[in-house]
Short mmCIF file of C-alpha atoms in Angstrom, two decimals:
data_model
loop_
_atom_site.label_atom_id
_atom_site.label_comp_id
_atom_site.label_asym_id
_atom_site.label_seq_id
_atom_site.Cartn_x
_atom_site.Cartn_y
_atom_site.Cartn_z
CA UNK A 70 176.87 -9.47 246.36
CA UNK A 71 179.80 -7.65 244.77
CA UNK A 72 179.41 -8.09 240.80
CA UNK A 73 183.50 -9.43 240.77
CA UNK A 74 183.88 -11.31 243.96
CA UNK A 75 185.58 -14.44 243.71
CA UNK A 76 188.35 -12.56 240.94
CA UNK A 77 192.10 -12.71 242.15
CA UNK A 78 194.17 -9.50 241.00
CA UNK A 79 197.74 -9.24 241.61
CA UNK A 80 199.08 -5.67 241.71
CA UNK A 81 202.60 -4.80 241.25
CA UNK A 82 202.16 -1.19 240.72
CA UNK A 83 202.65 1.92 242.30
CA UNK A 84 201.56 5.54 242.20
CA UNK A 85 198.24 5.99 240.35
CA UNK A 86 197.28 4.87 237.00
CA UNK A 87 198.13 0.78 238.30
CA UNK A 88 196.91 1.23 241.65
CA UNK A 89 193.54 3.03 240.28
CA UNK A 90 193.09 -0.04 238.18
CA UNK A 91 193.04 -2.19 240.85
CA UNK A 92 191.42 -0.36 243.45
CA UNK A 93 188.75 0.06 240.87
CA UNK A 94 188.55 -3.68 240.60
CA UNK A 95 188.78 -3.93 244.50
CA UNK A 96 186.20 -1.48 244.64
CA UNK A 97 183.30 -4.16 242.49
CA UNK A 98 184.51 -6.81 244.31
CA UNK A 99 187.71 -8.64 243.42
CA UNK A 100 190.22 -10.03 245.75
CA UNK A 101 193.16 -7.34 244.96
CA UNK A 102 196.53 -8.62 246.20
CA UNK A 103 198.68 -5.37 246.04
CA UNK A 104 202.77 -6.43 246.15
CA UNK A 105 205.46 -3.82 247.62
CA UNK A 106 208.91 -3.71 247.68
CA UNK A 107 210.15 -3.07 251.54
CA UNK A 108 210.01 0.79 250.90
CA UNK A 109 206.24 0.88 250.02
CA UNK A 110 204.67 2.36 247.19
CA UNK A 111 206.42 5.65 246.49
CA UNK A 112 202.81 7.40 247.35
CA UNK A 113 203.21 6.24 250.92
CA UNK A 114 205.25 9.28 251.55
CA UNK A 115 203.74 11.90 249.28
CA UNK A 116 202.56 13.79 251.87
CA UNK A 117 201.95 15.95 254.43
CA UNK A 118 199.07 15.27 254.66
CA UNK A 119 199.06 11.49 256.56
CA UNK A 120 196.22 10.02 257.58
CA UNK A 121 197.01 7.95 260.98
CA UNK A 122 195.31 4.85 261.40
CA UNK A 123 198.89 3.42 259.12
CA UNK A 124 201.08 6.80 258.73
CA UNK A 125 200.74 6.77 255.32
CA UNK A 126 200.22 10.07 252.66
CA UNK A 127 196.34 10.55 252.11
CA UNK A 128 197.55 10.70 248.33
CA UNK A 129 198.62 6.62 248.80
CA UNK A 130 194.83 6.32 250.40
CA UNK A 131 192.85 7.68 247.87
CA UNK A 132 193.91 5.09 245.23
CA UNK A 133 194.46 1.61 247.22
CA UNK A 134 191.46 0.71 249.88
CA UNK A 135 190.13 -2.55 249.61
CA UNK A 136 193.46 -4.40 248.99
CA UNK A 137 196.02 -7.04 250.50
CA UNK A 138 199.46 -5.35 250.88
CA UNK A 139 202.04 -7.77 251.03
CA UNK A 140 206.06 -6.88 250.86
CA UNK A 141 208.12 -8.77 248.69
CA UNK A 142 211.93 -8.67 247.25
CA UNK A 143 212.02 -8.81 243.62
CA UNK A 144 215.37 -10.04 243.31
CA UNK A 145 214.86 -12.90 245.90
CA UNK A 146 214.33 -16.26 244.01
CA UNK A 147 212.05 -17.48 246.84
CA UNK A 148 209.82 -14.33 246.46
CA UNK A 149 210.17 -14.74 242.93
CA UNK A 150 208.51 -17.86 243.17
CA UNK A 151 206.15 -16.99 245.49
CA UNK A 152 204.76 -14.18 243.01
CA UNK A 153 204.38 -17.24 240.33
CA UNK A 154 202.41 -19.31 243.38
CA UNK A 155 200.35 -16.49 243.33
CA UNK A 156 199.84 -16.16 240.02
CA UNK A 157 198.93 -20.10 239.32
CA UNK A 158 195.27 -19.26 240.18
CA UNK A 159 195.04 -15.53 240.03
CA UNK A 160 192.75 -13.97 236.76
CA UNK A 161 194.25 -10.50 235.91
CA UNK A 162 197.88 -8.98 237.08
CA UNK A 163 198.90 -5.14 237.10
CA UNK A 164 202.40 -4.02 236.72
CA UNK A 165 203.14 -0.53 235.55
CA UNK A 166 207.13 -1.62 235.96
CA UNK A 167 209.59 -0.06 232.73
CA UNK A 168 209.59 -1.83 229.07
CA UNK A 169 211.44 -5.96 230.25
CA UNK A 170 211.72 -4.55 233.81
CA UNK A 171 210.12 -7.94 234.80
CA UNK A 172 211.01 -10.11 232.15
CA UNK A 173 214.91 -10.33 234.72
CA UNK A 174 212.33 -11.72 237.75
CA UNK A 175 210.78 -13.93 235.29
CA UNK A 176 207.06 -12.31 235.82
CA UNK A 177 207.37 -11.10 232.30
CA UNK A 178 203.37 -12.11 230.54
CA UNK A 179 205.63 -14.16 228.34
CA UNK A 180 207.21 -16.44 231.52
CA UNK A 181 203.87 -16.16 233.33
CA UNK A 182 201.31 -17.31 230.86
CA UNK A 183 203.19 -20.54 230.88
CA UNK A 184 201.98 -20.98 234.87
CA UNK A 185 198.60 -19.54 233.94
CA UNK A 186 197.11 -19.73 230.29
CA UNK A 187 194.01 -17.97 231.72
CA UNK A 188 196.10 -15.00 233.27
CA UNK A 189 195.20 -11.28 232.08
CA UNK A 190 198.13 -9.41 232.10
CA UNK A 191 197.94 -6.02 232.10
CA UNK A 192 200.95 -3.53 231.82
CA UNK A 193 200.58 0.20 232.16
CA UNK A 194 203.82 2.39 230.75
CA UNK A 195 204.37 6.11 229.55
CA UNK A 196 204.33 5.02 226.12
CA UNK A 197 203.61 1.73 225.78
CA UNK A 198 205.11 -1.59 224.48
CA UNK A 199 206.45 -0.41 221.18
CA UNK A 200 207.74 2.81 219.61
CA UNK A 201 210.87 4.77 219.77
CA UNK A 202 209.58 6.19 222.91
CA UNK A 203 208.96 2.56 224.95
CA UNK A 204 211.87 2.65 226.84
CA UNK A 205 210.89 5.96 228.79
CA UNK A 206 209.47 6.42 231.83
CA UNK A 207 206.40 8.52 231.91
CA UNK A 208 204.55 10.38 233.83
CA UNK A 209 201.20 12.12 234.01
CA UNK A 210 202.50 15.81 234.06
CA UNK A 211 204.49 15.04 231.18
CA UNK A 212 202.47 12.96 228.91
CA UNK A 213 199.65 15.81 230.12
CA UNK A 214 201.90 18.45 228.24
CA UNK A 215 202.74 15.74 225.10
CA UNK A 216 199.42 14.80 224.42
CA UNK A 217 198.54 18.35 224.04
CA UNK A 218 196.34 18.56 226.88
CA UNK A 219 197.96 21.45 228.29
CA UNK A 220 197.70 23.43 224.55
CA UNK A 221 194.49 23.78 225.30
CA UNK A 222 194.25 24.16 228.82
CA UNK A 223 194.55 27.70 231.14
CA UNK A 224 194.66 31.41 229.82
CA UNK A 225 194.97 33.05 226.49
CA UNK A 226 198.46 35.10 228.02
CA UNK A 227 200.90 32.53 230.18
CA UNK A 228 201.65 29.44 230.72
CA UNK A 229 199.86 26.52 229.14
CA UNK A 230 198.13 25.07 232.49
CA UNK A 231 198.05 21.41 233.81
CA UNK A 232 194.93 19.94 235.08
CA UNK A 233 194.69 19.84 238.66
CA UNK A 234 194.69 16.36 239.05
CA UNK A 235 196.40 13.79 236.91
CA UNK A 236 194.02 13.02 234.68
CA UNK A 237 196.10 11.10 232.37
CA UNK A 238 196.96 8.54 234.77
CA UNK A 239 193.08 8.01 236.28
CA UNK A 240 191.91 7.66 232.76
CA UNK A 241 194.38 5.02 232.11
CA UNK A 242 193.68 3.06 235.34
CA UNK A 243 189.88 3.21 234.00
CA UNK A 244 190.50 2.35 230.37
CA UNK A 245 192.59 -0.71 231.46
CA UNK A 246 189.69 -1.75 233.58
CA UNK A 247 187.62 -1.64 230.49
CA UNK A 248 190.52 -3.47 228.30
CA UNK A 249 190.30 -6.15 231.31
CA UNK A 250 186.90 -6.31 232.13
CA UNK A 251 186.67 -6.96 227.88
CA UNK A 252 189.54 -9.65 227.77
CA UNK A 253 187.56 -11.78 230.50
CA UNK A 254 184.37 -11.55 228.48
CA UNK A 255 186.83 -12.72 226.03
CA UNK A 256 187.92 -15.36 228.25
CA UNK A 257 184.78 -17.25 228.49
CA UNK A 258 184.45 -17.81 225.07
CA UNK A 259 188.53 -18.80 224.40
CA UNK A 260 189.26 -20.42 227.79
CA UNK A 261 192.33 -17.90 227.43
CA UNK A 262 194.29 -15.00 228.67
CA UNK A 263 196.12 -12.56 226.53
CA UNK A 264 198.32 -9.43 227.27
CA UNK A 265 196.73 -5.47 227.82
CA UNK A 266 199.20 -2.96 226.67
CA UNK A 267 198.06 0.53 228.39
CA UNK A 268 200.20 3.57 227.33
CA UNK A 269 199.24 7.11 229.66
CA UNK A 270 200.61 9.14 225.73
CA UNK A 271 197.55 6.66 223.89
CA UNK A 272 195.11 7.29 226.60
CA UNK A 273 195.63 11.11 226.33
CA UNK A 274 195.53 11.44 222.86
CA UNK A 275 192.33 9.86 223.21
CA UNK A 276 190.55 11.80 225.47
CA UNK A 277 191.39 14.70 223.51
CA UNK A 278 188.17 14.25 222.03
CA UNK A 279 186.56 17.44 220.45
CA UNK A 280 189.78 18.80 220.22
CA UNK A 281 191.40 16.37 218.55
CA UNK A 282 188.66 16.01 215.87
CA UNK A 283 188.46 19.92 215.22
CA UNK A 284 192.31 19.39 214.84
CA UNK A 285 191.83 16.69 212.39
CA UNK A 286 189.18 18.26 210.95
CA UNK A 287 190.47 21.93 209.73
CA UNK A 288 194.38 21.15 210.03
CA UNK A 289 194.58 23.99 213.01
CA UNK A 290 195.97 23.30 216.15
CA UNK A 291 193.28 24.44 218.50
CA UNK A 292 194.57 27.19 221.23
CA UNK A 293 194.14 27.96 224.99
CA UNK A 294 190.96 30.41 225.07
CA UNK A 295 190.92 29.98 228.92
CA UNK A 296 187.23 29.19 230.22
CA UNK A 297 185.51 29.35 227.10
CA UNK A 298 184.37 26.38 225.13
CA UNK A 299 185.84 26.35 221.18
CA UNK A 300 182.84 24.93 219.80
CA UNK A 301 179.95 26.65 222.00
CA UNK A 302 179.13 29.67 223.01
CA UNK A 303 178.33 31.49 225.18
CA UNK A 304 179.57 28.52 227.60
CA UNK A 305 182.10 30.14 230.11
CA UNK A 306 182.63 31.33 233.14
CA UNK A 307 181.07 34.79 233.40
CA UNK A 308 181.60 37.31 236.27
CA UNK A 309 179.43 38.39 238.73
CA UNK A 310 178.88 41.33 241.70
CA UNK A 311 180.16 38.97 244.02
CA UNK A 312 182.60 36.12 242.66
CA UNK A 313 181.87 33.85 239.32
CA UNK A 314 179.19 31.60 237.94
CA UNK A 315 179.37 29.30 235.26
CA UNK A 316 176.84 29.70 232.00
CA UNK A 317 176.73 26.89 229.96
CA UNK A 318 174.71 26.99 227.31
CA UNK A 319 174.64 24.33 224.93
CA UNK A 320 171.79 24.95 222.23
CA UNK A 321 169.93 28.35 220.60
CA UNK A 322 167.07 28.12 223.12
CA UNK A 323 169.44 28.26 226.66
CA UNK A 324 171.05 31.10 224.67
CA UNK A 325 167.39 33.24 224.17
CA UNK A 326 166.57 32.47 227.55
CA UNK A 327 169.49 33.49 229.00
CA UNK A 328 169.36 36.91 227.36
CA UNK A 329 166.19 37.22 228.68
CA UNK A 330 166.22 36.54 232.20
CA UNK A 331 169.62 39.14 231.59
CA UNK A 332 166.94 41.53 230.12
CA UNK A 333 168.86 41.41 226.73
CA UNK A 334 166.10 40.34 224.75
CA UNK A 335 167.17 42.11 221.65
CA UNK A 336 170.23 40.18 221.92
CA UNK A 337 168.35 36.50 221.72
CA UNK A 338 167.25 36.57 218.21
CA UNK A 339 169.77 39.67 216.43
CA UNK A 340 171.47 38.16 213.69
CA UNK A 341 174.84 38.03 215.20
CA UNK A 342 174.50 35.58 217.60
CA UNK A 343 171.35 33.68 216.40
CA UNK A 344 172.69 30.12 215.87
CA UNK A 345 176.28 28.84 217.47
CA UNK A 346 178.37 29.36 214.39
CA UNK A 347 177.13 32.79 214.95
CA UNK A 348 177.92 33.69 218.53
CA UNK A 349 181.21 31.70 218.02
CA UNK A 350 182.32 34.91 215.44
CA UNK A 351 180.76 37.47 217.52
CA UNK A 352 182.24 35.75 220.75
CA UNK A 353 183.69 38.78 222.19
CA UNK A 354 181.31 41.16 221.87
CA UNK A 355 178.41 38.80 223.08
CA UNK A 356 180.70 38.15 226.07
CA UNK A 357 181.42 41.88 226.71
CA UNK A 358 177.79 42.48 226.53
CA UNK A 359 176.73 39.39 228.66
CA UNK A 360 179.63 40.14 231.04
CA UNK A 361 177.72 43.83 231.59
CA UNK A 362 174.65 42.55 233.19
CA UNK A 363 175.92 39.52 235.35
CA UNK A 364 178.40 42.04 237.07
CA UNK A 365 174.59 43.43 238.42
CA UNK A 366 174.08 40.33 239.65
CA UNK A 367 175.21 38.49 242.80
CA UNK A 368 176.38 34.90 242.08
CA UNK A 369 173.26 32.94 243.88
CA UNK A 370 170.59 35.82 242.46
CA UNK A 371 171.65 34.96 239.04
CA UNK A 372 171.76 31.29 239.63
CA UNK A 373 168.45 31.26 241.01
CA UNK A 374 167.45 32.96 237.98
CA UNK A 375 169.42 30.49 235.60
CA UNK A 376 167.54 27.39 237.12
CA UNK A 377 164.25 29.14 237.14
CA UNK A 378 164.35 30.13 233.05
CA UNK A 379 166.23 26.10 232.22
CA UNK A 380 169.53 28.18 231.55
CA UNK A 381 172.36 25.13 232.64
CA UNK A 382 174.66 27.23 235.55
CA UNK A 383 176.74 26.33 238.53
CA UNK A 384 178.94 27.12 241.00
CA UNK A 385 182.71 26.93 240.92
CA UNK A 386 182.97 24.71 243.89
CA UNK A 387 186.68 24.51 246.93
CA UNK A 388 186.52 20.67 247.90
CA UNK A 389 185.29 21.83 251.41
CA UNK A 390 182.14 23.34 249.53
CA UNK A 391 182.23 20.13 247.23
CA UNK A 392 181.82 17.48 250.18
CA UNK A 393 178.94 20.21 251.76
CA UNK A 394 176.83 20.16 249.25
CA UNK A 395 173.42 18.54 249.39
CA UNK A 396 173.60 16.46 245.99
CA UNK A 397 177.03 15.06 246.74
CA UNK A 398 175.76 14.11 250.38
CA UNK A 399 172.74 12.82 249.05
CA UNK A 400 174.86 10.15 247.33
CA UNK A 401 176.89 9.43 249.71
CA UNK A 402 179.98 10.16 247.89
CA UNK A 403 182.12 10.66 251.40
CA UNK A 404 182.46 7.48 253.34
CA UNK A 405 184.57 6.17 256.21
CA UNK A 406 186.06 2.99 256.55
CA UNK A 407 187.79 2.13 259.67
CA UNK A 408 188.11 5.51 260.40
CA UNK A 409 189.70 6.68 257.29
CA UNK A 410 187.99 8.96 255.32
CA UNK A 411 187.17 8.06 251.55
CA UNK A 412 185.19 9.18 248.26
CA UNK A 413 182.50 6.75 247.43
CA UNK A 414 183.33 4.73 243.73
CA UNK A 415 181.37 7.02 241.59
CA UNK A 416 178.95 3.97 240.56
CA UNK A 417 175.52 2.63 242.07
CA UNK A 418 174.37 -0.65 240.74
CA UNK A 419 170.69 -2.20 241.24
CA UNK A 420 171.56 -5.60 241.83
CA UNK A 421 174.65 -5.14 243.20
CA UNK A 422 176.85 -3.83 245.68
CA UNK A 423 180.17 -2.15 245.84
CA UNK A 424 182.95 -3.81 248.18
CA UNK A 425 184.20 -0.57 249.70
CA UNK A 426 184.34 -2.10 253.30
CA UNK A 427 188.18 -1.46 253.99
CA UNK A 428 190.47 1.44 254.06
CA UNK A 429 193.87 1.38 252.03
CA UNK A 430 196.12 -1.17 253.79
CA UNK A 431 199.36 -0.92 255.93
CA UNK A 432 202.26 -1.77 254.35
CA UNK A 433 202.85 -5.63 254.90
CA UNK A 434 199.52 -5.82 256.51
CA UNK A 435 198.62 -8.81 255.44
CA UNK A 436 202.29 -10.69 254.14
CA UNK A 437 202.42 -13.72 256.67
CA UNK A 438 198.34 -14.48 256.60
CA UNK A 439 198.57 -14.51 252.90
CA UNK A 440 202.06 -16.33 252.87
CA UNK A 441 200.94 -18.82 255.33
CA UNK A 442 198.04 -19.36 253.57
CA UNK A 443 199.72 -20.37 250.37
CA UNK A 444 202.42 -22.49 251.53
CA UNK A 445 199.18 -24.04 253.80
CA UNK A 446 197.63 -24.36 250.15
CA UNK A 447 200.93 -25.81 248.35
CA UNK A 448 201.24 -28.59 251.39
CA UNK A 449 197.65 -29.99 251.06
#
C-alpha cells in the first residue's frame, strides 16, 4: 500500500517547481489530477530530446509520471465549473499561476474554500504572495542569481556559475510537499484547510545554509572559491595523473590520514594545518603541497588508497557513469514504466510502497474518462 492513496491533488501547474510537487505526491500514492490548457505544459516541448511513447520533451517526463492529464479552457465557464466539481472532494490543489491570475476564473483559495473548507491550497510564485516583488514572474535561473546562490557558486576568475539543474525550483516543489504534508496533519486536528504560500526567492535564501549563517555571522559576503569548501579544508577537488578526484575531509583525523597515505606525514600534525581554522589560513599552501603528490597518482590508485586509510573521496561522475554504477543500480534508482525510462523517487519505505507504476501522461490522456466520470458522479 502507497502511504497517500486515497488523496485527490489537483495540479494546475506547469514547468517544475508545481509539477515536482505533485509528482512527488503522485509518486507516495495520491491520485494527482494534472489540468492543461490545449497547448500543454510549456515543458512538453522543451526538447530535443522526446521520448516517443507521447512525443513529449524528456524534460516534461522527468517531473509528471503518475498523473491524470486532462485539458481544460480557463476562460470557459463550463470548464470553470468543472475545475470547482473537481475540487468539491479533492484534499490539496497546486497552481504556480501569477499573483490573482486565478482569482478572474474564480479558483482563487479565497472562491474555492467556500466549495471545500477542507481544501489545501497551495500556490507556488517567484516571490510569493506579498512584497514589492509579488507581481513578478520568476524563475529558477533568476531567483538562482538573487538569492545569491550563484555568488558563491563556480571559479574565483569569471562568471558567477548557475547550478546545473534548477535547484531552486526542485527545492520548492519539496518544501511545499512538506508545508502540505504539515497542513493535513493539521487538518485532522481542525477539520480545516488553509492556504500554502511557496516563494522559489524564500526557498533559496533558505537553502543558503552555511553560507548564509557565515554571512550573518561576520557581516562578509562570502565569495566564489570554486571547488573548495569555505569552512573546511582540505575538502576540494584535487588533481590527479589522470583526471580529478574529490578529497573531502571533514575532521583533523581524515586530514592526518590523508597526509599519510600521500606520504606527507610531517604535514599531519605541523602547526599550520593542525586543526581546521588552521588549514583554512594556510589553504593555499596545503593545497599546493597536497596538489604535488596526487598529480603521482592515477585517479582509481588514489581512491583505492582513500577508502583503504577512511579518507571520504569520490569520483566526479557524467550521468552515463552515474546510471552504471553499482550503488545506484543496487537501488534501483533507473526504472521503466511503460517503456519510458525514469529515476526511481529517491525514498524506500518499510511498510510501504511507492506508486511509481505509470509514465508521465499524454496530453488529454485521460479528459473524457475523468469528465465522464464526474458528470456520472454529479447525476447519481
Amino acid at each position: 500500500m502507497s502511504p497517500l492513496k486515497g488523496l485527490k491533488v489537483i495540479e494546475l501547474a506547469r514547468v517544475l517547481a508545481g509539477p515536482w510537487a505533485g509528482q512527488t505526491l503522485a509518486d507516495y500514492g495520491a491520485d494527482v489530477i494534472k489540468l492543461e490548457s490545449f497547448d500543454g505544459d510549456d515543458t512538453r516541448q522543451w526538447g530535443p530530446p522526446f521520448v516517443e511513447r507521447d512525443g513529449s520533451a524528456s524534460y516534461f517526463h522527468s517531473c509528471n509520471r503518475g498523473k491524470h492529464s486532462v485539458a481544460v479552457d480557463l476562460r470557459s465557464d463550463a470548464d470553470q465549473a468543472f475545475i470547482r466539481d473537481l475540487v468539491a472532494d479533492a484534499d490539496i490543489l497546486i497552481e504556480n499561476f501569477k499573483l490573482g491570475g486565478l482569482a478572474k476564473y474564480g479558483l482563487d483559495y479565497q472562491t474555492l474554500k467556500q466549495v471545500n473548507p477542507g481544501l489545501i491550497y497551495c500556490s507556488v510564485t517567484g516571490f510569493g504572495q506579498t512584497g514589492p516583488y509579488a507581481h513578478r514572474a520568476g524563475y529558477d535561473y533568476i531567483i538562482q542569481g538573487m538569492s545569491g546562490l550563484m555568488s558563491v557558486t563556480g571559479a574565483v576568475e569569471g562568471q558567477p556559475q548557475k547550478v546545473g539543474v534548477a535547484v531552486t525550483d526542485i527545492f520548492t516543489g519539496l518544501y511545499g510537499v512538506t508545508a502540505i504534508l504539515a497542513a493535513l496533519h493539521q487538518r485532522h486536528e481542525t477539520g480545516t484547510g488553509q492556504h500554502i504560500d511557496m516563494s522559489l526567492l524564500d526557498v533559496a535564501v533558505a537553502i543558503g545554509a552555511n553560507q548564509g549563517m557565515n554571512y550573518l555571522t561576520t557581516g562578509n559576503s562570502p565569495q566564489r572559491i570554486g571547488n573548495a569548501h569555505q569552512n573546511l579544508a582540505p575538502y576540494q577537488v584535487f588533481d590527479c595523473a589522470d583526471g580529478w578526484l574529490i578529497i573531502a575531509t571533514g575532521n583533523d583525523g581524515q586530514y592526518q590520514r590523508l597526509c599519510q597515505l600521500l606520504d606527507l606525514e610531517e604535514m599531519a600534525t605541523a602547526p599550520d594545518y593542525l586543526k581546521n581554522a588552521d588549514r583554512l589560513k594556510n589553504r593555499d599552501e596545503m593545497t599546493r603541497r597536497l596538489t604535488e603528490k596526487t598529480l603521482a597518482r592515477t585517479k582509481a590508485d588514489l581512491l583505492t588508497a582513500c577508502e583503504a586509510h577512511g579518507v571520504p573521496a569520490g569520483p566526479i561522475n557524467d550521468m552515463g557513469e552515474v546510471f552504471a554504477d553499482p550503488q545506484v543500480q543496487a537501488r534501483w534508482m533507473q526504472d521503466e514504466l511503460d517503456g519510458v525510462p525514469t529515476v526511481r523517487a529517491p525514498v524506500v519505505f518499510s511498510d510501504a510502497e511507492l506508486a511509481m507504476k505509470k509514465p508521465s501522461p499524454a496530453l488529454d490522456e485521460h479528459g473524457a474518462e475523468i469528465r465522464a466520470n464526474l458528470w456520472a458522479a454529479v447525476k447519481d
